[in-house]
Amino acid sequence: MAKRVSLWNAGCPVARALDVIGDWWSLLIIRDAFDGVRRFNEFQAGLGIAKGMLATRLRGLVGKGVLDTAPASDGSAYREYVLTEKGRGLFLVIVALRQWGEDYLYRPGERRSSLVEARTDVPVGKLKLRSAKGRPLEWSDTRVTRC
Amino acid sequence: MAKRVSLWNAGCPVARALDVIGDWWSLLIIRDAFDGVRRFNEFQAGLGIAKGMLATRLRGLVGKGVLDTAPASDGSAYREYVLTEKGRGLFLVIVALRQWGEDYLYRPGERRSSLVEARTDVPVGKLKLRSAKGRPLEWSDTRVTRC
DNA sequence: CATATGAAGTCTCATAATGAGACCACTTGC
DNA sequence: GCAAGTGGTCTCATTATGAGACTTCATATG
């Protein structure tokens, strides 16, 4: 491979976002972080990722401000990886991927996890695009401006 | 590299979604498709992707039911790639990525494209997670069930 | 109609990224 | 103190990627 292309300067927020979290593992690491995973070995065991890859990815995500390291919350001398505010901003990306997966990649009755409201255990509602004033919008109602 | 890991059977819709569109180029191809790109050369020129990669990715996305091939809409003998309904379902994933990029990856005043309502040219509203009954939810109000 | 140009790929090659696992230093548990 | 656990680093074989030459058929031009 020649050096992997960077998309940072494309003027498109989608491209720039993918430049940060668009590789194979980053979003899975972030998903696990949302589910409460914090320690190196937890990520490694949960994802089945090679340790070298995980170390590289965690370093990258910390460097990009998506994760931060913190002293272990259980009082041990180890460190933990926690989402920054920027990282927590990716929640809707994970939710959108989840809802698409649920809608198009599972047969009815197939076992899968669900995102539920913690207080009631009721599945959350579907994401919906709305205008600035709150009116529901479809894809065909929108366009992307030239940058 | 050993053979790239597949996540299809993880029981997590996020993992399964990433198994389909989680690589470096697929979401960019899909983004361009949403912006009206349909022809091989348009994708290639717009993304700066190697032709071999593009051919592989397009074949893969067609095979996975995200894109479909159709006769060219301009009457020529060439074919086009168009989003299927399943592919159009990814719109909110693209929007979520875009909004995250806009919020955390650009300095104020930096040039970038925007997603606007076509009729009024007003930027669309922010995505928001809501409960099944429409009440706004934060990440901390939710949890993921074991599958 | 003959030729040139364009579209949509395929093929090959050098190089970068990945996965597996050995190895290492420091902590903890017992 | 010693074994096990944690959090990595290093190396190696293999795969994926990027660049670009080459091919085939379609369309444009004169």
GROMACS .gro file of C-alpha atoms (C1' of nucleotides) in nm:
model
  354
    1MET     CA    1   0.000   0.000   0.000
    2ALA     CA    2   0.119   0.344  -0.058
    3LYS     CA    3   0.062   0.564   0.241
    4ARG     CA    4  -0.303   0.564   0.330
    5VAL     CA    5  -0.482   0.869   0.197
    6SER     CA    6  -0.584   1.140   0.441
    7LEU     CA    7  -0.915   1.320   0.395
    8TRP     CA    8  -0.867   1.590   0.652
    9ASN     CA    9  -0.862   1.876   0.404
   10ALA     CA   10  -1.162   1.781   0.197
   11GLY     CA   11  -1.391   2.057   0.323
   12CYS     CA   12  -1.652   1.793   0.397
   13PRO     CA   13  -1.729   1.723   0.761
   14VAL     CA   14  -1.814   1.362   0.674
   15ALA     CA   15  -1.470   1.307   0.525
   16ARG     CA   16  -1.299   1.475   0.816
   17ALA     CA   17  -1.496   1.266   1.064
   18LEU     CA   18  -1.401   0.949   0.880
   19ASP     CA   19  -1.040   1.059   0.885
   20VAL     CA   20  -1.060   1.041   1.265
   21ILE     CA   21  -1.281   0.739   1.330
   22GLY     CA   22  -1.325   0.581   0.988
   23ASP     CA   23  -1.099   0.281   1.026
   24TRP     CA   24  -1.192  -0.073   1.101
   25TRP     CA   25  -1.149  -0.069   1.480
   26SER     CA   26  -1.198   0.282   1.611
   27LEU     CA   27  -1.576   0.285   1.616
   28LEU     CA   28  -1.585  -0.058   1.780
   29ILE     CA   29  -1.351   0.063   2.052
   30ILE     CA   30  -1.572   0.367   2.101
   31ARG     CA   31  -1.884   0.150   2.109
   32ASP     CA   32  -1.729  -0.059   2.385
   33ALA     CA   33  -1.629   0.256   2.569
   34PHE     CA   34  -1.997   0.364   2.562
   35ASP     CA   35  -2.083   0.025   2.706
   36GLY     CA   36  -1.855   0.084   3.002
   37VAL     CA   37  -1.530  -0.078   2.892
   38ARG     CA   38  -1.228   0.113   3.021
   39ARG     CA   39  -0.924  -0.112   3.052
   40PHE     CA   40  -0.679  -0.232   2.788
   41ASN     CA   41  -0.744  -0.598   2.856
   42GLU     CA   42  -1.120  -0.553   2.853
   43PHE     CA   43  -1.104  -0.397   2.508
   44GLN     CA   44  -0.867  -0.664   2.390
   45ALA     CA   45  -1.072  -0.957   2.513
   46GLY     CA   46  -1.405  -0.809   2.406
   47LEU     CA   47  -1.300  -0.723   2.052
   48GLY     CA   48  -1.056  -1.002   1.973
   49ILE     CA   49  -0.822  -0.736   1.838
   50ALA     CA   50  -0.445  -0.791   1.828
   51LYS     CA   51  -0.270  -0.616   2.117
   52GLY     CA   52  -0.046  -0.417   1.887
   53MET     CA   53  -0.344  -0.288   1.689
   54LEU     CA   54  -0.528  -0.197   2.006
   55ALA     CA   55  -0.228  -0.008   2.145
   56THR     CA   56  -0.193   0.184   1.817
   57ARG     CA   57  -0.564   0.264   1.801
   58LEU     CA   58  -0.590   0.374   2.164
   59ARG     CA   59  -0.287   0.599   2.122
   60GLY     CA   60  -0.443   0.745   1.809
   61LEU     CA   61  -0.781   0.807   1.968
   62VAL     CA   62  -0.620   0.969   2.271
   63GLY     CA   63  -0.409   1.184   2.040
   64LYS     CA   64  -0.718   1.291   1.849
   65GLY     CA   65  -0.902   1.388   2.167
   66VAL     CA   66  -1.168   1.118   2.146
   67LEU     CA   67  -1.042   0.924   2.446
   68ASP     CA   68  -0.843   1.032   2.748
   69THR     CA   69  -0.641   0.835   2.999
   70ALA     CA   70  -0.732   0.855   3.365
   71PRO     CA   71  -0.624   0.686   3.688
   72ALA     CA   72  -0.809   0.361   3.743
   73SER     CA   73  -1.144   0.413   3.912
   74ASP     CA   74  -1.093   0.104   4.129
   75GLY     CA   75  -0.793   0.251   4.310
   76SER     CA   76  -0.532   0.028   4.146
   77ALA     CA   77  -0.218   0.171   3.991
   78TYR     CA   78  -0.334   0.103   3.636
   79ARG     CA   79  -0.478   0.357   3.395
   80GLU     CA   80  -0.810   0.363   3.215
   81TYR     CA   81  -0.936   0.497   2.885
   82VAL     CA   82  -1.245   0.713   2.906
   83LEU     CA   83  -1.443   0.906   2.646
   84THR     CA   84  -1.389   1.279   2.632
   85GLU     CA   85  -1.679   1.512   2.558
   86LYS     CA   86  -1.574   1.496   2.193
   87GLY     CA   87  -1.585   1.118   2.215
   88ARG     CA   88  -1.926   1.119   2.378
   89GLY     CA   89  -2.041   1.330   2.083
   90LEU     CA   90  -2.012   1.016   1.872
   91PHE     CA   91  -2.305   0.858   2.053
   92LEU     CA   92  -2.551   0.940   1.776
   93VAL     CA   93  -2.317   0.794   1.515
   94ILE     CA   94  -2.317   0.464   1.704
   95VAL     CA   95  -2.694   0.482   1.748
   96ALA     CA   96  -2.746   0.551   1.377
   97LEU     CA   97  -2.528   0.254   1.284
   98ARG     CA   98  -2.711   0.036   1.533
   99GLN     CA   99  -3.053   0.130   1.403
  100TRP     CA  100  -2.947   0.070   1.043
  101GLY     CA  101  -2.805  -0.269   1.141
  102GLU     CA  102  -3.123  -0.361   1.325
  103ASP     CA  103  -3.341  -0.259   1.031
  104TYR     CA  104  -3.150  -0.413   0.743
  105LEU     CA  105  -2.907  -0.676   0.868
  106TYR     CA  106  -3.112  -0.898   1.098
  107ARG     CA  107  -3.388  -1.141   1.024
  108PRO     CA  108  -3.687  -1.122   1.258
  109GLY     CA  109  -3.618  -1.328   1.566
  110GLU     CA  110  -3.240  -1.332   1.533
  111ARG     CA  111  -3.069  -1.265   1.866
  112ARG     CA  112  -2.915  -0.922   1.905
  113SER     CA  113  -2.855  -0.658   2.167
  114SER     CA  114  -3.084  -0.356   2.197
  115LEU     CA  115  -3.046   0.004   2.307
  116VAL     CA  116  -3.308   0.069   2.573
  117GLU     CA  117  -3.403   0.348   2.806
  118ALA     CA  118  -3.235   0.247   3.133
  119ARG     CA  119  -3.523   0.353   3.354
  120THR     CA  120  -3.790   0.151   3.176
  121ASP     CA  121  -3.604  -0.103   2.959
  122VAL     CA  122  -3.810   0.016   2.662
  123PRO     CA  123  -3.618   0.039   2.331
  124VAL     CA  124  -3.535   0.396   2.235
  125GLY     CA  125  -3.713   0.566   1.945
  126LYS     CA  126  -3.584   0.585   1.590
  127LEU     CA  127  -3.363   0.879   1.498
  128LYS     CA  128  -3.534   1.124   1.267
  129LEU     CA  129  -3.401   1.414   1.066
  130ARG     CA  130  -3.586   1.738   1.123
  131SER     CA  131  -3.566   2.089   0.990
  132ALA     CA  132  -3.432   2.368   1.208
  133LYS     CA  133  -3.793   2.428   1.311
  134GLY     CA  134  -3.866   2.065   1.391
  135ARG     CA  135  -4.050   1.952   1.079
  136PRO     CA  136  -3.965   1.593   0.973
  137LEU     CA  137  -3.739   1.577   0.668
  138GLU     CA  138  -3.650   1.303   0.423
  139TRP     CA  139  -3.326   1.269   0.232
  140SER     CA  140  -3.493   1.407  -0.079
  141ASP     CA  141  -3.583   1.727   0.107
  142THR     CA  142  -3.217   1.811   0.159
  143ARG     CA  143  -2.906   1.897  -0.032
  144VAL     CA  144  -2.538   1.956   0.046
  145THR     CA  145  -2.398   2.301  -0.026
  146ARG     CA  146  -2.073   2.340  -0.216
  147CYS     CA  147  -1.805   2.423   0.035
  148MET     CA  148  -0.196  -0.911   0.769
  149ALA     CA  149  -0.379  -1.221   0.857
  150LYS     CA  150  -0.722  -1.236   0.705
  151ARG     CA  151  -0.923  -0.940   0.820
  152VAL     CA  152  -1.156  -1.026   1.105
  153SER     CA  153  -1.529  -1.046   1.035
  154LEU     CA  154  -1.776  -0.923   1.293
  155TRP     CA  155  -2.090  -1.048   1.133
  156ASN     CA  156  -2.177  -1.293   1.410
  157ALA     CA  157  -2.123  -1.068   1.708
  158GLY     CA  158  -2.491  -1.027   1.797
  159CYS     CA  159  -2.437  -0.652   1.802
  160PRO     CA  160  -2.604  -0.451   1.526
  161VAL     CA  161  -2.323  -0.196   1.541
  162ALA     CA  162  -2.062  -0.462   1.471
  163ARG     CA  163  -2.268  -0.611   1.192
  164ALA     CA  164  -2.321  -0.270   1.035
  165LEU     CA  165  -1.948  -0.200   1.048
  166ASP     CA  166  -1.886  -0.536   0.889
  167VAL     CA  167  -2.075  -0.407   0.586
  168ILE     CA  168  -1.975  -0.041   0.562
  169GLY     CA  169  -1.697  -0.004   0.820
  170ASP     CA  170  -1.399   0.016   0.592
  171TRP     CA  171  -1.211   0.322   0.481
  172TRP     CA  172  -1.390   0.390   0.153
  173SER     CA  173  -1.742   0.251   0.166
  174LEU     CA  174  -1.903   0.534   0.359
  175LEU     CA  175  -1.735   0.791   0.137
  176ILE     CA  176  -1.867   0.617  -0.171
  177ILE     CA  177  -2.212   0.614  -0.014
  178ARG     CA  178  -2.183   0.980   0.082
  179ASP     CA  179  -2.105   1.064  -0.280
  180ALA     CA  180  -2.396   0.851  -0.393
  181PHE     CA  181  -2.624   1.059  -0.170
  182ASP     CA  182  -2.480   1.368  -0.335
  183GLY     CA  183  -2.585   1.241  -0.676
  184VAL     CA  184  -2.272   1.064  -0.799
  185ARG     CA  185  -2.356   0.759  -1.008
  186ARG     CA  186  -2.079   0.675  -1.251
  187PHE     CA  187  -1.752   0.492  -1.197
  188ASN     CA  188  -1.540   0.780  -1.319
  189GLU     CA  189  -1.727   1.033  -1.110
  190PHE     CA  190  -1.658   0.834  -0.795
  191GLN     CA  191  -1.298   0.786  -0.895
  192ALA     CA  192  -1.229   1.149  -0.970
  193GLY     CA  193  -1.420   1.282  -0.671
  194LEU     CA  194  -1.259   1.055  -0.414
  195GLY     CA  195  -0.908   1.019  -0.554
  196ILE     CA  196  -0.941   0.646  -0.492
  197ALA     CA  197  -0.738   0.395  -0.692
  198LYS     CA  198  -0.944   0.236  -0.968
  199GLY     CA  199  -0.881  -0.115  -0.843
  200MET     CA  200  -1.000  -0.026  -0.494
  201LEU     CA  201  -1.307   0.144  -0.632
  202ALA     CA  202  -1.397  -0.155  -0.847
  203THR     CA  203  -1.358  -0.386  -0.546
  204ARG     CA  204  -1.563  -0.162  -0.320
  205LEU     CA  205  -1.844  -0.110  -0.570
  206ARG     CA  206  -1.865  -0.484  -0.633
  207GLY     CA  207  -1.878  -0.541  -0.257
  208LEU     CA  208  -2.146  -0.280  -0.194
  209VAL     CA  209  -2.358  -0.416  -0.478
  210GLY     CA  210  -2.312  -0.767  -0.339
  211LYS     CA  211  -2.422  -0.652   0.004
  212GLY     CA  212  -2.734  -0.486  -0.133
  213VAL     CA  213  -2.632  -0.129  -0.053
  214LEU     CA  214  -2.588  -0.025  -0.414
  215ASP     CA  215  -2.743  -0.158  -0.731
  216THR     CA  216  -2.644  -0.122  -1.093
  217ALA     CA  217  -2.885   0.033  -1.338
  218PRO     CA  218  -2.880   0.140  -1.703
  219ALA     CA  219  -2.742   0.490  -1.741
  220SER     CA  220  -3.005   0.756  -1.691
  221ASP     CA  221  -2.866   0.963  -1.980
  222GLY     CA  222  -2.945   0.700  -2.241
  223SER     CA  223  -2.585   0.592  -2.303
  224ALA     CA  224  -2.487   0.226  -2.299
  225TYR     CA  225  -2.298   0.257  -1.968
  226ARG     CA  226  -2.422   0.148  -1.627
  227GLU     CA  227  -2.471   0.346  -1.310
  228TYR     CA  228  -2.453   0.272  -0.941
  229VAL     CA  229  -2.754   0.379  -0.740
  230LEU     CA  230  -2.846   0.341  -0.374
  231THR     CA  231  -3.095   0.071  -0.288
  232GLU     CA  232  -3.351   0.129  -0.014
  233LYS     CA  233  -3.107  -0.041   0.222
  234GLY     CA  234  -2.840   0.202   0.108
  235ARG     CA  235  -3.067   0.501   0.151
  236GLY     CA  236  -3.120   0.381   0.507
  237LEU     CA  237  -2.763   0.490   0.576
  238PHE     CA  238  -2.860   0.855   0.539
  239LEU     CA  239  -2.880   0.915   0.912
  240VAL     CA  240  -2.539   0.755   0.963
  241ILE     CA  241  -2.390   1.005   0.720
  242VAL     CA  242  -2.581   1.289   0.884
  243ALA     CA  243  -2.463   1.186   1.231
  244LEU     CA  244  -2.102   1.174   1.111
  245ARG     CA  245  -2.143   1.512   0.944
  246GLN     CA  246  -2.288   1.677   1.254
  247TRP     CA  247  -2.013   1.534   1.473
  248GLY     CA  248  -1.750   1.658   1.229
  249GLU     CA  249  -1.907   2.003   1.218
  250ASP     CA  250  -1.922   2.025   1.597
  251TYR     CA  251  -1.579   1.895   1.690
  252LEU     CA  252  -1.345   1.904   1.392
  253TYR     CA  253  -1.381   2.255   1.249
  254ARG     CA  254  -1.273   2.589   1.381
  255PRO     CA  255  -1.529   2.867   1.353
  256GLY     CA  256  -1.505   3.023   1.009
  257GLU     CA  257  -1.332   2.730   0.843
  258ARG     CA  258  -1.483   2.654   0.503
  259ARG     CA  259  -1.699   2.344   0.486
  260SER     CA  260  -2.008   2.211   0.314
  261SER     CA  261  -2.345   2.209   0.491
  262LEU     CA  262  -2.656   1.995   0.480
  263VAL     CA  263  -2.950   2.224   0.418
  264GLU     CA  264  -3.319   2.192   0.355
  265ALA     CA  265  -3.343   2.216  -0.023
  266ARG     CA  266  -3.654   2.431  -0.026
  267THR     CA  267  -3.522   2.704   0.202
  268ASP     CA  268  -3.143   2.655   0.211
  269VAL     CA  269  -3.163   2.658   0.591
  270PRO     CA  270  -2.931   2.409   0.766
  271VAL     CA  271  -3.114   2.105   0.900
  272GLY     CA  272  -3.166   2.056   1.273
  273LYS     CA  273  -2.944   1.852   1.500
  274LEU     CA  274  -3.026   1.484   1.541
  275LYS     CA  275  -3.160   1.402   1.884
  276LEU     CA  276  -3.220   1.072   2.058
  277ARG     CA  277  -3.569   1.032   2.196
  278SER     CA  278  -3.755   0.769   2.389
  279ALA     CA  279  -4.023   0.563   2.221
  280LYS     CA  280  -4.270   0.826   2.339
  281GLY     CA  281  -4.070   1.120   2.214
  282ARG     CA  282  -3.900   1.240   2.532
  283PRO     CA  283  -3.539   1.362   2.475
  284LEU     CA  284  -3.276   1.118   2.601
  285GLU     CA  285  -2.906   1.150   2.676
  286TRP     CA  286  -2.649   0.874   2.655
  287SER     CA  287  -2.661   0.831   3.031
  288ASP     CA  288  -3.036   0.759   3.016
  289THR     CA  289  -2.975   0.447   2.806
  290ARG     CA  290  -2.811   0.109   2.825
  291VAL     CA  291  -2.744  -0.180   2.590
  292THR     CA  292  -2.908  -0.512   2.671
  293ARG     CA  293  -2.705  -0.830   2.667
  294CYS     CA  294  -2.787  -1.015   2.350
  295DC     C1'  295  -1.608   0.529  -4.204
  296DA     C1'  296  -1.163   0.594  -3.966
  297DT     C1'  297  -0.964   0.744  -3.594
  298DA     C1'  298  -0.941   0.956  -3.148
  299DT     C1'  299  -1.112   1.000  -2.703
  300DG     C1'  300  -1.368   0.847  -2.297
  301DA     C1'  301  -1.570   0.497  -1.977
  302DA     C1'  302  -1.515   0.119  -1.701
  303DG     C1'  303  -1.250  -0.192  -1.562
  304DT     C1'  304  -0.839  -0.553  -1.496
  305DC     C1'  305  -0.350  -0.656  -1.380
  306DT     C1'  306   0.087  -0.605  -1.169
  307DC     C1'  307   0.407  -0.431  -0.849
  308DA     C1'  308   0.606  -0.197  -0.442
  309DT     C1'  309   0.480  -0.076   0.005
  310DA     C1'  310   0.195  -0.010   0.422
  311DA     C1'  311  -0.130  -0.210   0.755
  312DT     C1'  312  -0.290  -0.609   1.000
  313DG     C1'  313  -0.306  -1.038   1.296
  314DA     C1'  314  -0.073  -1.371   1.570
  315DG     C1'  315   0.202  -1.446   1.906
  316DA     C1'  316   0.657  -1.415   2.161
  317DC     C1'  317   0.855  -1.129   2.491
  318DC     C1'  318   0.903  -0.776   2.870
  319DA     C1'  319   0.839  -0.465   3.282
  320DC     C1'  320   0.557  -0.349   3.643
  321DT     C1'  321   0.140  -0.468   3.980
  322DT     C1'  322  -0.139  -0.749   4.254
  323DG     C1'  323  -0.293  -1.148   4.492
  324DC     C1'  324  -0.175  -1.508   4.792
  325DG     C1'  325   0.852  -1.416   4.754
  326DC     C1'  326   0.638  -1.605   4.369
  327DA     C1'  327   0.276  -1.682   4.035
  328DA     C1'  328  -0.058  -1.457   3.781
  329DG     C1'  329  -0.246  -1.042   3.575
  330DT     C1'  330  -0.197  -0.589   3.334
  331DG     C1'  331  -0.039  -0.317   2.977
  332DG     C1'  332   0.212  -0.295   2.666
  333DT     C1'  333   0.638  -0.360   2.266
  334DC     C1'  334   0.863  -0.630   1.887
  335DT     C1'  335   0.899  -0.931   1.506
  336DC     C1'  336   0.729  -1.190   1.129
  337DA     C1'  337   0.422  -1.370   0.772
  338DT     C1'  338   0.035  -1.233   0.516
  339DT     C1'  339  -0.308  -0.925   0.323
  340DA     C1'  340  -0.477  -0.475   0.165
  341DT     C1'  341  -0.381  -0.055  -0.056
  342DG     C1'  342  -0.219   0.297  -0.402
  343DA     C1'  343  -0.021   0.401  -0.834
  344DG     C1'  344  -0.027   0.337  -1.275
  345DA     C1'  345   0.011   0.057  -1.715
  346DC     C1'  346  -0.288  -0.193  -2.009
  347DT     C1'  347  -0.746  -0.355  -2.214
  348DT     C1'  348  -1.202  -0.346  -2.413
  349DC     C1'  349  -1.600  -0.150  -2.573
  350DA     C1'  350  -1.871   0.299  -2.653
  351DT     C1'  351  -1.905   0.749  -2.808
  352DA     C1'  352  -1.745   1.158  -3.042
  353DT     C1'  353  -1.515   1.396  -3.437
  354DG     C1'  354  -1.395   1.489  -3.885
   0.00000   0.00000   0.00000
